[in-house]
XYZ file of C-alpha atoms in Angstrom:
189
model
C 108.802 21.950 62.606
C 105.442 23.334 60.592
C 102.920 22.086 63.097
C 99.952 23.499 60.822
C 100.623 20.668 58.258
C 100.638 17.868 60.306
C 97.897 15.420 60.243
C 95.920 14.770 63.665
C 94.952 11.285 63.724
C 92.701 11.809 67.431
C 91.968 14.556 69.163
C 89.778 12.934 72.151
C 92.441 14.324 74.610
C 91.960 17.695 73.173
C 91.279 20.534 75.268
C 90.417 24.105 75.184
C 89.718 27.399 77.098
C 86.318 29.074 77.600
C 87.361 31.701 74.577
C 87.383 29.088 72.052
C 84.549 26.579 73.042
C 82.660 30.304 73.116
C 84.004 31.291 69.584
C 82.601 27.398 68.455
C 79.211 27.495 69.877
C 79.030 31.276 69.477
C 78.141 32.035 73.242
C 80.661 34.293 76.077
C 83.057 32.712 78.206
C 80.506 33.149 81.047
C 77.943 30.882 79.125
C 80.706 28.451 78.643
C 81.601 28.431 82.523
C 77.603 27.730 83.582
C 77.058 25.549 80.736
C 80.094 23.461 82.053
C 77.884 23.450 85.682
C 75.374 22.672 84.177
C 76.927 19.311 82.997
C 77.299 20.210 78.915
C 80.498 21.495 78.712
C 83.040 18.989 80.156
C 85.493 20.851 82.532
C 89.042 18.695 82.297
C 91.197 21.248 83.665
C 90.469 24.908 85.460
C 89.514 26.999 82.455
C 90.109 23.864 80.093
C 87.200 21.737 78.776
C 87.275 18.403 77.141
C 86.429 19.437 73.396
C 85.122 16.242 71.684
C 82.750 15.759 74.836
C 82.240 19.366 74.902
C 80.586 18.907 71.510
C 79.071 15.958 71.755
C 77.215 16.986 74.920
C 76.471 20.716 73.076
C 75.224 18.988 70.066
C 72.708 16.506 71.719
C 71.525 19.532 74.383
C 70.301 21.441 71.556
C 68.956 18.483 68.933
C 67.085 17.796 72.538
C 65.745 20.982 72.807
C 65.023 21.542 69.495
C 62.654 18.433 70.086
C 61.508 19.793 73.035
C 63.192 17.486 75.776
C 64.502 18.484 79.177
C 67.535 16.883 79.466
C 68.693 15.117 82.351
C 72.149 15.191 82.687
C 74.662 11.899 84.290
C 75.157 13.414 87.370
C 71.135 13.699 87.749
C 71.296 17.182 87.602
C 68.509 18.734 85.035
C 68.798 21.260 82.529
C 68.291 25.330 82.825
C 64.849 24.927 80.843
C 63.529 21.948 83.263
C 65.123 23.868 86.013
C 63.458 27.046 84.702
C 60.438 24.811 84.401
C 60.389 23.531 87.673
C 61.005 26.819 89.710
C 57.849 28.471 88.202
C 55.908 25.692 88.915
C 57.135 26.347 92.631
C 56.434 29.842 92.145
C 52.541 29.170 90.800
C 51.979 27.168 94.034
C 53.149 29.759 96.519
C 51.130 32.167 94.780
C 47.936 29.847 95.046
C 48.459 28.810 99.064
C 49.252 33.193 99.388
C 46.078 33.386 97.576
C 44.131 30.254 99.858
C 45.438 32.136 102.620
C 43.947 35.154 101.781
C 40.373 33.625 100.938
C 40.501 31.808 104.794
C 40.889 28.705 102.680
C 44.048 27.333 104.176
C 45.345 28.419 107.699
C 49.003 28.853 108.808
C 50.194 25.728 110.959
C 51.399 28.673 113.474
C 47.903 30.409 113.367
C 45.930 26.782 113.754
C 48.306 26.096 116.783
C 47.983 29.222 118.363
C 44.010 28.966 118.179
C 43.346 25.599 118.731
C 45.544 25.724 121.861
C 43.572 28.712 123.237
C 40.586 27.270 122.556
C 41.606 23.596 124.089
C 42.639 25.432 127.363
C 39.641 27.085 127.807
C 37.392 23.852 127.282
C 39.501 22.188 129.741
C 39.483 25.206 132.541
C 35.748 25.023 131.534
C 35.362 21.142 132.277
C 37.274 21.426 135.206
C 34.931 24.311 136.599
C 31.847 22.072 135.841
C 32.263 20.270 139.712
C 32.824 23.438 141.874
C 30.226 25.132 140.041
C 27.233 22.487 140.190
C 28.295 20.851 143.471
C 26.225 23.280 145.249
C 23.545 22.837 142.910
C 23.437 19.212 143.201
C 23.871 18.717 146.981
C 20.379 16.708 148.116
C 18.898 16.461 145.048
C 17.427 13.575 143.282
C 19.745 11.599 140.236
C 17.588 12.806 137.494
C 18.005 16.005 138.406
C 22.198 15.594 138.715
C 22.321 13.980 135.522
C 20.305 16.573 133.478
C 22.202 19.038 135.165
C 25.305 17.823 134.775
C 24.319 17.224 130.799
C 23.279 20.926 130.821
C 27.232 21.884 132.004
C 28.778 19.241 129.707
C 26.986 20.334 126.806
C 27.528 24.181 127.193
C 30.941 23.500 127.405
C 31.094 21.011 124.478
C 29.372 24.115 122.089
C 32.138 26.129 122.685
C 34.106 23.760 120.723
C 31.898 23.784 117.685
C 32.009 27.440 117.205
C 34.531 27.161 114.270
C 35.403 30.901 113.305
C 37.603 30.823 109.913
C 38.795 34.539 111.159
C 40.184 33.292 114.413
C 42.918 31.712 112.004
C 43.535 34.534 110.044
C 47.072 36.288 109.813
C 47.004 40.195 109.321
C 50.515 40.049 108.851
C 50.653 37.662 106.300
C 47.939 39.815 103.914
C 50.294 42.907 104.620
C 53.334 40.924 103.128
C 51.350 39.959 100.203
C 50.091 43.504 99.729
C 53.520 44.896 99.773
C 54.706 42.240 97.142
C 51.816 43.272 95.121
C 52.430 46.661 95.500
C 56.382 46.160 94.442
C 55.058 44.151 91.507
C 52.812 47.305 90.327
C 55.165 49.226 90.427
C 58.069 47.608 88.302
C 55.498 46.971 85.567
């Protein structure tokens, strides 16, 4: 039986390996294998692909690129150029809060805790002072004089808070780590 002269009516249930969907769209097996993860080759067996959908998909990935599109695929996963597309975006923003960092501009959450909780603890062992330290003061005096003293204490303590120092959040280690990338960077160029 000469199956080379026999006329195929459908082929929807056709399928093929890697080597020949590569040979059609000109690409390796490997490009084949993560274009079928990516959702535009359609796997039907392990190392078989559906080949009309295979196409199909193919066909509209590139008239969509061609035009510019990222295409989102049915399983709401996006293609390599929108993925590309999305990671460097990622990328620009670390590089900007690395770079906010640097300036004092924006503080690690660690660094802002670690401060803020020294400083709180001191106002409050400084509040807490205030009545041991003044009672002596205070003992047979008039209430004007209590209440401006007392004022005096309060407020002392209260300008402790306001001394904001941008430094006091400031990471050393985190500059290092940036240096070093920049340094790796430099070098590879």
């Amino acid at each position: 039986m000469d199956t080379g002269s026999a006329k195929v009516i459908n082929i929807d249930s056709t399928t093929v390996s890697a080597a020949v969907l590569g040979d059609m769209f000109g690409v390796t097996d490997r490009r084949i294998r993560q274009m079928a993860e990516e959702g535009i080759v359609v796997r039907a067996a392990k190392g078989r692909y559906k080949l009309v959908d295979s196409v199909k998909n193919y066909l509209l990935t590139m008239k969509l690129a061609a035009e510019g599109v990222g295409v989102e695929f049915a399983d709401g996963e996006i293609s390599l150029e929108e993925e590309k597309g999305l990671h460097e975006r990622v990328k620009r923003h670390i590089s900007e809060m690395k770079l906010q960092i640097m300036k004092g501009e924006l503080h690690k959450a660690r660094d802002v805790e670690v401060v803020m909780t020294d400083m709180l603890v001191s106002f409050k062992t400084r509040m807490m002072n205030i009545p041991s330290k003044v009672a002596p003061i205070l003992e047979n005096r008039d209430a004007a004089f209590i209440k401006d003293r007392l004022t005096s204490e309060i407020n002392e303590a209260l300008n402790e808070l306001k001394d904001y120092d941008a430094k006091s959040f400031y990471s050393d280690e985190y500059v290092e780590d940036v240096d070093e990338e920049v340094c790796e960077r430099e070098t590879k160029v």
